[in-house]
Coordinates of C-alpha atoms and ligand atoms in Angstrom, one line a residue:
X1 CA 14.3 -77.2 -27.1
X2 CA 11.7 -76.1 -24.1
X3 CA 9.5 -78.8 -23.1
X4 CA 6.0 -78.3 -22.4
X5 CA 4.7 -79.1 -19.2
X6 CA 0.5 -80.0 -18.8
X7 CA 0.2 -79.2 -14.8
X8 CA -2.8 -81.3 -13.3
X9 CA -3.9 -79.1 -10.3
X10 CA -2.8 -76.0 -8.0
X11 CA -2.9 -76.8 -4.7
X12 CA -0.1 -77.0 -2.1
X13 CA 2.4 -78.9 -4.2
X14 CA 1.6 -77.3 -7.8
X15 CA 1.6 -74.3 -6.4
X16 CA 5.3 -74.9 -5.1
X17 CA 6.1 -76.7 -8.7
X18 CA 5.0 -74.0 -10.3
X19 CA 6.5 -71.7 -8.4
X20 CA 10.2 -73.5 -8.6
X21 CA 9.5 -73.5 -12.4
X22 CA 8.7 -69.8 -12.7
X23 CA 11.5 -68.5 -10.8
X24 CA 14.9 -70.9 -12.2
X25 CA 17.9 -67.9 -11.5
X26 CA 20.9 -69.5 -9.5
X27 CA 19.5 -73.1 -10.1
X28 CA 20.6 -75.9 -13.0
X29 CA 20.4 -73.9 -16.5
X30 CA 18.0 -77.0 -17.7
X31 CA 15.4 -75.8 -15.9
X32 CA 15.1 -73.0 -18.1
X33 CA 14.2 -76.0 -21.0
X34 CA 11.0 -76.3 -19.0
X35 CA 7.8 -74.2 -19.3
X36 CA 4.5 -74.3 -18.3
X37 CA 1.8 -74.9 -20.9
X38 CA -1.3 -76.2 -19.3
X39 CA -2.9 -76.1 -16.1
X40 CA -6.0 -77.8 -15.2
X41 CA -7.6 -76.7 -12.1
X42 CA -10.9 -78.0 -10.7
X43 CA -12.0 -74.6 -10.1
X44 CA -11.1 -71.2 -11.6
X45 CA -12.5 -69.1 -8.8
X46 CA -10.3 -70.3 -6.0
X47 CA -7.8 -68.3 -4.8
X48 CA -4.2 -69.5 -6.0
X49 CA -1.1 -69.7 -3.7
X50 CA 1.0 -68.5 -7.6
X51 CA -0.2 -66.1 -10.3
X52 CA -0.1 -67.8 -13.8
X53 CA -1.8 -66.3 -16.7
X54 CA -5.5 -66.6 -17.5
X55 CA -4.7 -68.3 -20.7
X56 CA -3.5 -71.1 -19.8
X57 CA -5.7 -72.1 -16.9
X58 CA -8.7 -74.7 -17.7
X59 CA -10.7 -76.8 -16.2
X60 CA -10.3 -79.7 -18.8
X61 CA -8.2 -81.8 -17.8
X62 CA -8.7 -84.2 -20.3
X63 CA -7.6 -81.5 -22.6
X64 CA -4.4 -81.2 -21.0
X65 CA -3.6 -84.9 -21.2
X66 CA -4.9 -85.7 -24.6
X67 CA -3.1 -81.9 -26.2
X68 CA -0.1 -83.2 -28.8
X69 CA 2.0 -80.0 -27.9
X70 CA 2.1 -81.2 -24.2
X71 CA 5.0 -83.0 -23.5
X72 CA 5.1 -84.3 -20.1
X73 CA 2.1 -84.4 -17.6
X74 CA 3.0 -83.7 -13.7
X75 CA -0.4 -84.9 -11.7
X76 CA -0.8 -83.4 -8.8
X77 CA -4.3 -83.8 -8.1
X78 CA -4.0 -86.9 -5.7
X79 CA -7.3 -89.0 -4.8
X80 CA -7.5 -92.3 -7.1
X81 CA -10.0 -90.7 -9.7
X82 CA -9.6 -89.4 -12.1
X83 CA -6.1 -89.0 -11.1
X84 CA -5.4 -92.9 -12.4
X85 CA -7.7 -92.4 -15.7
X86 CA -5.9 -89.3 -16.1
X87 CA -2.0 -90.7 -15.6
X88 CA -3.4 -93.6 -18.2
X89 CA -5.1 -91.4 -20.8
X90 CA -1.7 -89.3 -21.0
X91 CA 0.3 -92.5 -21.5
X92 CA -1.9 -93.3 -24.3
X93 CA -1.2 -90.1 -25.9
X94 CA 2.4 -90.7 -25.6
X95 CA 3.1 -88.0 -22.5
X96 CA 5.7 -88.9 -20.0
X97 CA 4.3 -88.3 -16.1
X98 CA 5.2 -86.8 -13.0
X99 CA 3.2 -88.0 -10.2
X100 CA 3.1 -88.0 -6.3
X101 CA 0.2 -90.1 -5.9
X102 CA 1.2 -93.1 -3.7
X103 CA -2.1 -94.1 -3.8
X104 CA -2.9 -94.5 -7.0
X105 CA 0.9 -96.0 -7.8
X106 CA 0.1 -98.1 -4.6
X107 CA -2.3 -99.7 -6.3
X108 CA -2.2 -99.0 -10.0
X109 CA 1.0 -99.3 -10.1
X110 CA 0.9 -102.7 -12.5
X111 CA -1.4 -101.3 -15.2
X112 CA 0.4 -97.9 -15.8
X113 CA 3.9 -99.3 -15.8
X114 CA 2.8 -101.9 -18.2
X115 CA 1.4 -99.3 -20.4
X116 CA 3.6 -96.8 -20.0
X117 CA 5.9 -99.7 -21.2
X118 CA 4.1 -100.3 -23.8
X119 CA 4.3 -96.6 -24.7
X120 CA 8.1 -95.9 -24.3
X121 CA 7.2 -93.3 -21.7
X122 CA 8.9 -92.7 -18.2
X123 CA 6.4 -92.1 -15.0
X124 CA 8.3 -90.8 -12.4
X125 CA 7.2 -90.5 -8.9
X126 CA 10.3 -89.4 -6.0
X127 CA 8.0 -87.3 -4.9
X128 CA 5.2 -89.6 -3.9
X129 CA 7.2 -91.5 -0.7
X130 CA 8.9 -88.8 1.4
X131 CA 8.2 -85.7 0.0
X132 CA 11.4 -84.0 -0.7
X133 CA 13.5 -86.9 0.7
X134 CA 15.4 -88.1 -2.4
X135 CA 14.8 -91.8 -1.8
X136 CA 13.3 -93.1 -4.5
X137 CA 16.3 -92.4 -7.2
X138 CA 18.6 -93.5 -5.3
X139 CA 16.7 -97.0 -4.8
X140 CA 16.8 -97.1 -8.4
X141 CA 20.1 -95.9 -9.2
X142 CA 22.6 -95.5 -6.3
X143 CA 21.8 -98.6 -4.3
X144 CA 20.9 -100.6 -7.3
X145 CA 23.8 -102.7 -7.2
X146 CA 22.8 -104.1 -3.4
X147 CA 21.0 -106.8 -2.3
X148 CA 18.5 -105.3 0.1
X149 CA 17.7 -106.6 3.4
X150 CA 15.5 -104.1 4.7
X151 CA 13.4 -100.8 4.2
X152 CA 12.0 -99.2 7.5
X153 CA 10.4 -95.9 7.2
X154 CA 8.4 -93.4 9.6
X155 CA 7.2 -91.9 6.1
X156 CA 4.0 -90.2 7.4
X157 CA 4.2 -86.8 8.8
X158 CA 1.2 -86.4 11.0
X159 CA 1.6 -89.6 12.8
X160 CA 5.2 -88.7 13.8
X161 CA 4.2 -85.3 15.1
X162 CA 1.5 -86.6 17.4
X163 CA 3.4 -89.7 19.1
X164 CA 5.9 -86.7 18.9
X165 CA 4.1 -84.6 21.1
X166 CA 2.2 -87.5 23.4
X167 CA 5.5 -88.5 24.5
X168 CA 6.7 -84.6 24.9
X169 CA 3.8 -83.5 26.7
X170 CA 1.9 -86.0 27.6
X171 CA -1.3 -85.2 25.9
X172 CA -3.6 -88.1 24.7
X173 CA -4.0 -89.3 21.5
X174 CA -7.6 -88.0 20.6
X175 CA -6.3 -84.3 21.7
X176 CA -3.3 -83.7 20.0
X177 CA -5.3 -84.8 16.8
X178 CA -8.1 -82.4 17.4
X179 CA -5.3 -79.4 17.8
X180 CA -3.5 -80.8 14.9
X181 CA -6.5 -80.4 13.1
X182 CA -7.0 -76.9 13.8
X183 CA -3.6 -76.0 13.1
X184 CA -4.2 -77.6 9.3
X185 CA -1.2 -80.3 10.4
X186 CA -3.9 -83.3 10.2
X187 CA -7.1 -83.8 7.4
X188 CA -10.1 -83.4 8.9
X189 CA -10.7 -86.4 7.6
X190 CA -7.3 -88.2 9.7
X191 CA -7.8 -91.7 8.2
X192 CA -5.6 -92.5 6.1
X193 CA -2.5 -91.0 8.0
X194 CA -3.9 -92.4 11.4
X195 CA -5.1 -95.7 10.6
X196 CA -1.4 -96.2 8.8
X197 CA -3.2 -96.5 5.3
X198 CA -0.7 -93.4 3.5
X199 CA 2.8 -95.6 5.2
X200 CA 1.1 -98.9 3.9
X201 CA 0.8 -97.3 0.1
X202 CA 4.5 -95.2 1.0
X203 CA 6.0 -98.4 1.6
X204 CA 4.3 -100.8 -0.8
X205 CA 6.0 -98.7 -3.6
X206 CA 9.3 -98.7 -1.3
X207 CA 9.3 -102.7 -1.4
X208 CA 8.5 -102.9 -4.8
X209 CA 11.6 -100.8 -5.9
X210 CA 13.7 -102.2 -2.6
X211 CA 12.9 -105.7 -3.7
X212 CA 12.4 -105.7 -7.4
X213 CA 8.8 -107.0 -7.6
X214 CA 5.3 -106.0 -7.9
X215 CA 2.9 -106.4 -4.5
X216 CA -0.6 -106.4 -3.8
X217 CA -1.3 -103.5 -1.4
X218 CA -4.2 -105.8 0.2
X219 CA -1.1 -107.8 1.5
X220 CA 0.8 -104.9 3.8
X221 CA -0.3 -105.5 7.1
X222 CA -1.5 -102.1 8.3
X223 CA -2.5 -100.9 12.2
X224 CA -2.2 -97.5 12.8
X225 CA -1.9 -95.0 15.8
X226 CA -5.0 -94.5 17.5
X227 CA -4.7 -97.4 20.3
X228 CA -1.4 -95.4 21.7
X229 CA -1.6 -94.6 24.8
X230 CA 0.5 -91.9 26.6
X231 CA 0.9 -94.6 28.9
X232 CA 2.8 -96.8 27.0
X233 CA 4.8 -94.6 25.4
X234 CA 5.8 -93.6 28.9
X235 CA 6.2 -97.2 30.0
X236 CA 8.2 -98.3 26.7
X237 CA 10.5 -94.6 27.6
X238 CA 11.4 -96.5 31.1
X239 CA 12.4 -100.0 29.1
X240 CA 14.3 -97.4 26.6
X241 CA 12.3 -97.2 23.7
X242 CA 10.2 -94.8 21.5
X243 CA 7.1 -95.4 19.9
X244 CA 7.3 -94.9 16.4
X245 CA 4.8 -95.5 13.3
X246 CA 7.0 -97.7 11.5
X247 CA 6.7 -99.0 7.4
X248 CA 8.8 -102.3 7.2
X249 CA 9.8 -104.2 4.1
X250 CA 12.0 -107.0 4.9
X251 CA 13.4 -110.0 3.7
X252 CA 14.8 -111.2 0.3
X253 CA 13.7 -111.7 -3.5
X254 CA 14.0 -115.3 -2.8
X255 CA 11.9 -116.4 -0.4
X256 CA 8.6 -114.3 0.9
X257 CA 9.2 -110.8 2.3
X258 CA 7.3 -109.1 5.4
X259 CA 5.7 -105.7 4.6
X260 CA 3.9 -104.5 7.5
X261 CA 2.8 -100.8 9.3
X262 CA 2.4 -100.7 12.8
X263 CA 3.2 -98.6 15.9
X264 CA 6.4 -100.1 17.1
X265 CA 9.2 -99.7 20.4
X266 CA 12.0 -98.5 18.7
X267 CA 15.8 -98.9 20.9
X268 CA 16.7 -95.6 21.8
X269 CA 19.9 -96.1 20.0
X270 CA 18.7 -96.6 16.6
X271 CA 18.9 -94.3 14.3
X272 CA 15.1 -93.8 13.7
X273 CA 14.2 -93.2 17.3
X274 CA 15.3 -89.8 17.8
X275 CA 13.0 -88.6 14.1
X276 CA 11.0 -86.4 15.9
X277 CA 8.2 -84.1 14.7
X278 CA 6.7 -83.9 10.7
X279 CA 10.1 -85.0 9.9
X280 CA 10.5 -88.5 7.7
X281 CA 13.7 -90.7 8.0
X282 CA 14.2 -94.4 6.0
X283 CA 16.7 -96.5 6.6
X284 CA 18.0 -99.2 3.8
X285 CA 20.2 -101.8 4.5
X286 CA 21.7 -103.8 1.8
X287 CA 25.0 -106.0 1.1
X288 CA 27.2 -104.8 1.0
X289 CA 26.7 -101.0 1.2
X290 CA 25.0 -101.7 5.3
X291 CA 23.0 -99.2 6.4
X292 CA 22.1 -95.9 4.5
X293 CA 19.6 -93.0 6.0
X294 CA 17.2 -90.3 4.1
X295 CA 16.0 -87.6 6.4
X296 CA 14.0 -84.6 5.4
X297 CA 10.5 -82.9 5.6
X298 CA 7.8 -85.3 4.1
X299 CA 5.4 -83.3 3.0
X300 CA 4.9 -79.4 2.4
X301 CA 4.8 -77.2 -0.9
X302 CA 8.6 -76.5 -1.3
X303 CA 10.3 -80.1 -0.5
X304 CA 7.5 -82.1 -2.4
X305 CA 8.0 -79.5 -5.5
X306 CA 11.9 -79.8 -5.5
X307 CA 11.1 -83.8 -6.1
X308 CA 8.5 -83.1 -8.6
X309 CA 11.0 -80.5 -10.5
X310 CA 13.8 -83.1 -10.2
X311 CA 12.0 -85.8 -12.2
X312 CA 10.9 -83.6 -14.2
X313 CA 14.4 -82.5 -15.3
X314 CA 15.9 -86.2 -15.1
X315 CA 13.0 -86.6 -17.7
X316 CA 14.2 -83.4 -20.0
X317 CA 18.1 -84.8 -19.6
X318 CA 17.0 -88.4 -20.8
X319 CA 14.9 -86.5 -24.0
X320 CA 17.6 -84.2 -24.8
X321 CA 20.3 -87.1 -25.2
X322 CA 18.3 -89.7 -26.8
X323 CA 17.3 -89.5 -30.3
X324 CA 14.7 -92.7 -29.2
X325 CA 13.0 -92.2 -25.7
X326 CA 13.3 -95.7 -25.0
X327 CA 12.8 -96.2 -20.9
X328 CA 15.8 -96.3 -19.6
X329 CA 16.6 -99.5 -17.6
X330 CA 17.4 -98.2 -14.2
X331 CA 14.4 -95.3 -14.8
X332 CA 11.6 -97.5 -15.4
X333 CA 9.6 -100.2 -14.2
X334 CA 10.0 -103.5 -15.8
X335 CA 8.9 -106.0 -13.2
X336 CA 6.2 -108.6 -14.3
X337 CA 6.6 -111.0 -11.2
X338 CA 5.2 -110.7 -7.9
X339 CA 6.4 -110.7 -4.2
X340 CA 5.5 -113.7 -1.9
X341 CA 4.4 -111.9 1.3
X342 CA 4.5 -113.8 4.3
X343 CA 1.4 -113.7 6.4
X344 CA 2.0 -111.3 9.8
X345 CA 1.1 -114.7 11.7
X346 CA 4.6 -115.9 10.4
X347 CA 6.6 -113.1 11.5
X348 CA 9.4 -113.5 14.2
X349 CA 9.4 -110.4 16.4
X350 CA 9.5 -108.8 19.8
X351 CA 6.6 -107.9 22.1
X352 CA 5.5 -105.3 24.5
X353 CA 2.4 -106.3 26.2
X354 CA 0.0 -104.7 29.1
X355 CA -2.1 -105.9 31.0
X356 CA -5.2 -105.5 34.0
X357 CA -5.3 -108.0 36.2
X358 CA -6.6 -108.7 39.4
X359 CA -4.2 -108.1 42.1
X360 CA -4.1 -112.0 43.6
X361 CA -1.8 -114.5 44.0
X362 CA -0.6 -117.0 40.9
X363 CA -1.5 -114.2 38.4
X364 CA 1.9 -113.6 37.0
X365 CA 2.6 -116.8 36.9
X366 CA -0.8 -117.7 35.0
X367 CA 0.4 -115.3 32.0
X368 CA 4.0 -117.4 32.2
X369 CA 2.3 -120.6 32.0
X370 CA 0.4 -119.1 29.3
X371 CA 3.1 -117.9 27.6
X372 CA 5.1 -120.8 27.6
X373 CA 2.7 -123.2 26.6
X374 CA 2.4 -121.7 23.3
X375 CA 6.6 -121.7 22.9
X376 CA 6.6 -117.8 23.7
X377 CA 10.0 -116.9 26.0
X378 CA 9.6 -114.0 28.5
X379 CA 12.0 -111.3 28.5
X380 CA 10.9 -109.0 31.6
X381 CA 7.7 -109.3 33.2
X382 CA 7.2 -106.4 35.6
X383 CA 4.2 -105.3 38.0
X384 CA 4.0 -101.4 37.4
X385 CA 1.5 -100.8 39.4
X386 CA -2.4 -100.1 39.6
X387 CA -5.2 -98.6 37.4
X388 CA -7.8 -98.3 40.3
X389 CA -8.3 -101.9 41.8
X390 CA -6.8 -103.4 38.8
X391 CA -2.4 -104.6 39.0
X392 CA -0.8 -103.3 35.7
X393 CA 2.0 -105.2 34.2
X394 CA 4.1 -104.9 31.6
X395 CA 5.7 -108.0 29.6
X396 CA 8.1 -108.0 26.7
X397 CA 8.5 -110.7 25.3
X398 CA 12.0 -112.4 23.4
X399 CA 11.5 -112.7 19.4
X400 CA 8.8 -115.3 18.9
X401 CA 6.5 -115.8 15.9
X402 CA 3.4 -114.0 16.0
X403 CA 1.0 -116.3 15.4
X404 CA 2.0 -118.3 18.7
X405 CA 2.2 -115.1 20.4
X406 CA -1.5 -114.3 19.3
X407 CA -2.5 -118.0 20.8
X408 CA -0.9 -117.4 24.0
X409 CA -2.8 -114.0 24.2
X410 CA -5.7 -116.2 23.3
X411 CA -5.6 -118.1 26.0
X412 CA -4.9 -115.5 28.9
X413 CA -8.0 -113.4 27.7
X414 CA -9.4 -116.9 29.1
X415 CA -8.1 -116.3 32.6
X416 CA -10.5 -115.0 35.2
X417 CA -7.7 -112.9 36.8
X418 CA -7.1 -111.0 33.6
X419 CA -9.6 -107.8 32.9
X420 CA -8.0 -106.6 29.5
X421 CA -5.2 -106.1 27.5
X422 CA -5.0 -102.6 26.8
X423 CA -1.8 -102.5 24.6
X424 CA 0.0 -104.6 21.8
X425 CA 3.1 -103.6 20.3
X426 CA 5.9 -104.8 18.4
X427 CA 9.4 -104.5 19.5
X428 CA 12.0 -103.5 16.3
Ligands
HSE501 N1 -0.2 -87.0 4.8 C1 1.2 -87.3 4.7 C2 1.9 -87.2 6.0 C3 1.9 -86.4 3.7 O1 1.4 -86.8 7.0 O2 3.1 -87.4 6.0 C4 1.6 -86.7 2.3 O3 2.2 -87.9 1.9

């Protein structure tokens, strides 16, 4: 039995979906159950990266999702509307879904699993956190049996390929985002890769697979990119770190977890440092499996399709074995509770901090006193140099909680010696 596939837009990913479903030699034979039946474009004009007949090309999209011969619905529209009405109206009309929206999941998340619950439907999304990075299912399935510690992730693309080529060549922030701009690497509109707003939605859905729990998106901690500095990432290259746009989730189902995306000095050593480029990597640590690592392209037409075709094949398997498509257990989302998520004042981490002083006597140790009156222990305080008339130094701190961090920064921002404190980053 074939089953009939309503495709919600053509751009870069549909385009490689349907191209991956049009073309199924040498891959599994139950591709060849899947056809397409519907495509709903926004406009019929626009040129098409594949050819598909006339017939089935409409801009009703509502038509697609409400049509009793379509079986399962892949949106691939992104943007929050009508993407979420549309993902809702074809749960209503008893469609399973495909999606790779993280940002409607992100924050929708709650009322379409409960509906699709409610409608013994499966909505899928591997593709919508890593592109073609197979992490989702195996949070679901392969590491199910763990009790996870952690989730870090540098899951956007175009962050990772500018701090990439800062630290490579040197070239400032605001630069390398106007070239990757013209090259069609960034949006024109860079906001929500730059600001970190795409990691905080990639790793909201992360943590609530990871963890087991719904979360409020409003509660990830987000900072993104723009306030790195080639400097620093040089100076952090000297202490033996890379800067990297991290997505934590950490913590346990127990007591509060820390979800947070922010530019952070990554050890050399670890695993994540050396993920260079538009490349994505995340690292899960559980008990007892330890440490496991996806790596893989993030984004693009070809590795975000082969996640969209797998879940829509996973989908076809389930319907062709049971008589009843009751969701299975491991395949759908059945959390009602939600995560505690601990404030980012209440986090225990590492700091690298800079600052512009004046060059006098007792400065250094004004920022110790500082420091120490608000329980914050140094780890390496070090005079770099000088930015014109002003001393540069560079502190990093041991792990301290950030909230007494942020006092002690509080109070040197009182000290006439200090000019500014160009740069804030966490330490992994
Ligand atoms: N904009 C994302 C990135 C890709 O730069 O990684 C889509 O999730």
């Amino acid at each position: 039995m074939a089953y009939k596939i309503g495709l919600l837009g053509l751009g870069t990913v549909g385009g490689g979906t349907a191209e991956i479903l049009l073309d199924p030699k040498g891959r599994h034979p139950l591709l060849q159950e899947l056809s397409i039946y519907r495509v709903g474009l926004r406009d019929l004009s626009k040129p098409r990266p594949v050819k598909l007949p006339a017939d089935i090309l409409t801009t009703d999209l509502e038509a697609i999702v409400t049509d009793s011969a379509v079986d399962i619905v892949v949106e691939l529209i992104g943007g929050l509307e009508p993407a979420r009405s549309l993902i809702l109206k074809a749960i209503a009309h008893g469609k399973h879904v495909v999606t790779a929206n993280k940002a409607v999941i992100s924050r929708y998340g709650d009322e379409i699993y409960t509906a699709a619950n409610n409608a013994g439907v499966y909505v899928m999304l591997e593709a919508a956190v890593g592109g073609g990075i197979p992490v989702i299912g195996p949070l679901k399935q392969a590491l199910v049996v763990n009790r996870i510690q952690s989730v870090i992730g540098i899951v956007n693309g175009t962050t990772n390929y500018i701090l990439t080529k800062m630290q490579r060549e040197g070239i400032d922030f605001a630069d390398v985002l106007a070239e990757a701009q013209q090259l069609g690497y960034a949006e024109a509109d860079p906001t929500a890769d730059v600001d970190g707003l795409d990691a905080a939605d990639k790793i909201a859905i992360l943590a609530s697979l990871a963890f087991g729990g719904r979360l409020k998106l409003e509660d990830v901690y987000c900072e993104g990119i723009r306030h790195v500095t080639v400097a620093d990432i040089a100076y952090a290259e000297k202490l033996g770190f890379e800067i990297k746009l991290l997505a934590i989730a950490q913590g346990s189902v127990e007591d509060s977890l820390q979800v947070r995306v922010h530019p952070t000095l990554v050890p050399q050593i670890h695993p994540l440092a050396s993920i260079s480029g538009v490349y994505n990597a995340i690292l899960v640590e559980g008990e007892p499996i330890g440490q496991v690592m996806f790596y893989g392209r993030g984004a693009g037409a070809g590795p975000t399709a082969s996640a969209v075709v797998a879940d829509l094949m996973n989908i076809a398997a389930i319907l062709q074995t049971e008589t009843e498509p009751i969701p299975h257990p491991l395949l759908s989302c059945h959390h009602q509770h939600y995560c505690p998520i601990a404030p980012i004042e209440e986090l225990q981490t590492r700091f690298y901090v800079r600052f512009l002083t004046n060059d006098k006597p007792g400065v250094i140790g004004h920022l110790g006193t500082s420091f120490g009156n608000n329980n914050v222990s140094l780890e390496s305080l070090v005079q770099i140099g000088f930015k014109g008339q002003l001393a540069e130094i560079v502190v990093l701190t041991h792990e301290t909680r950030e909230g007494n961090f942020r006092n002690a920064l509080k109070e040197i921002n009182t000290l006439d010696a200090v000019d500014s404190i160009p740069s804030v980053i966490r330490v992994l």
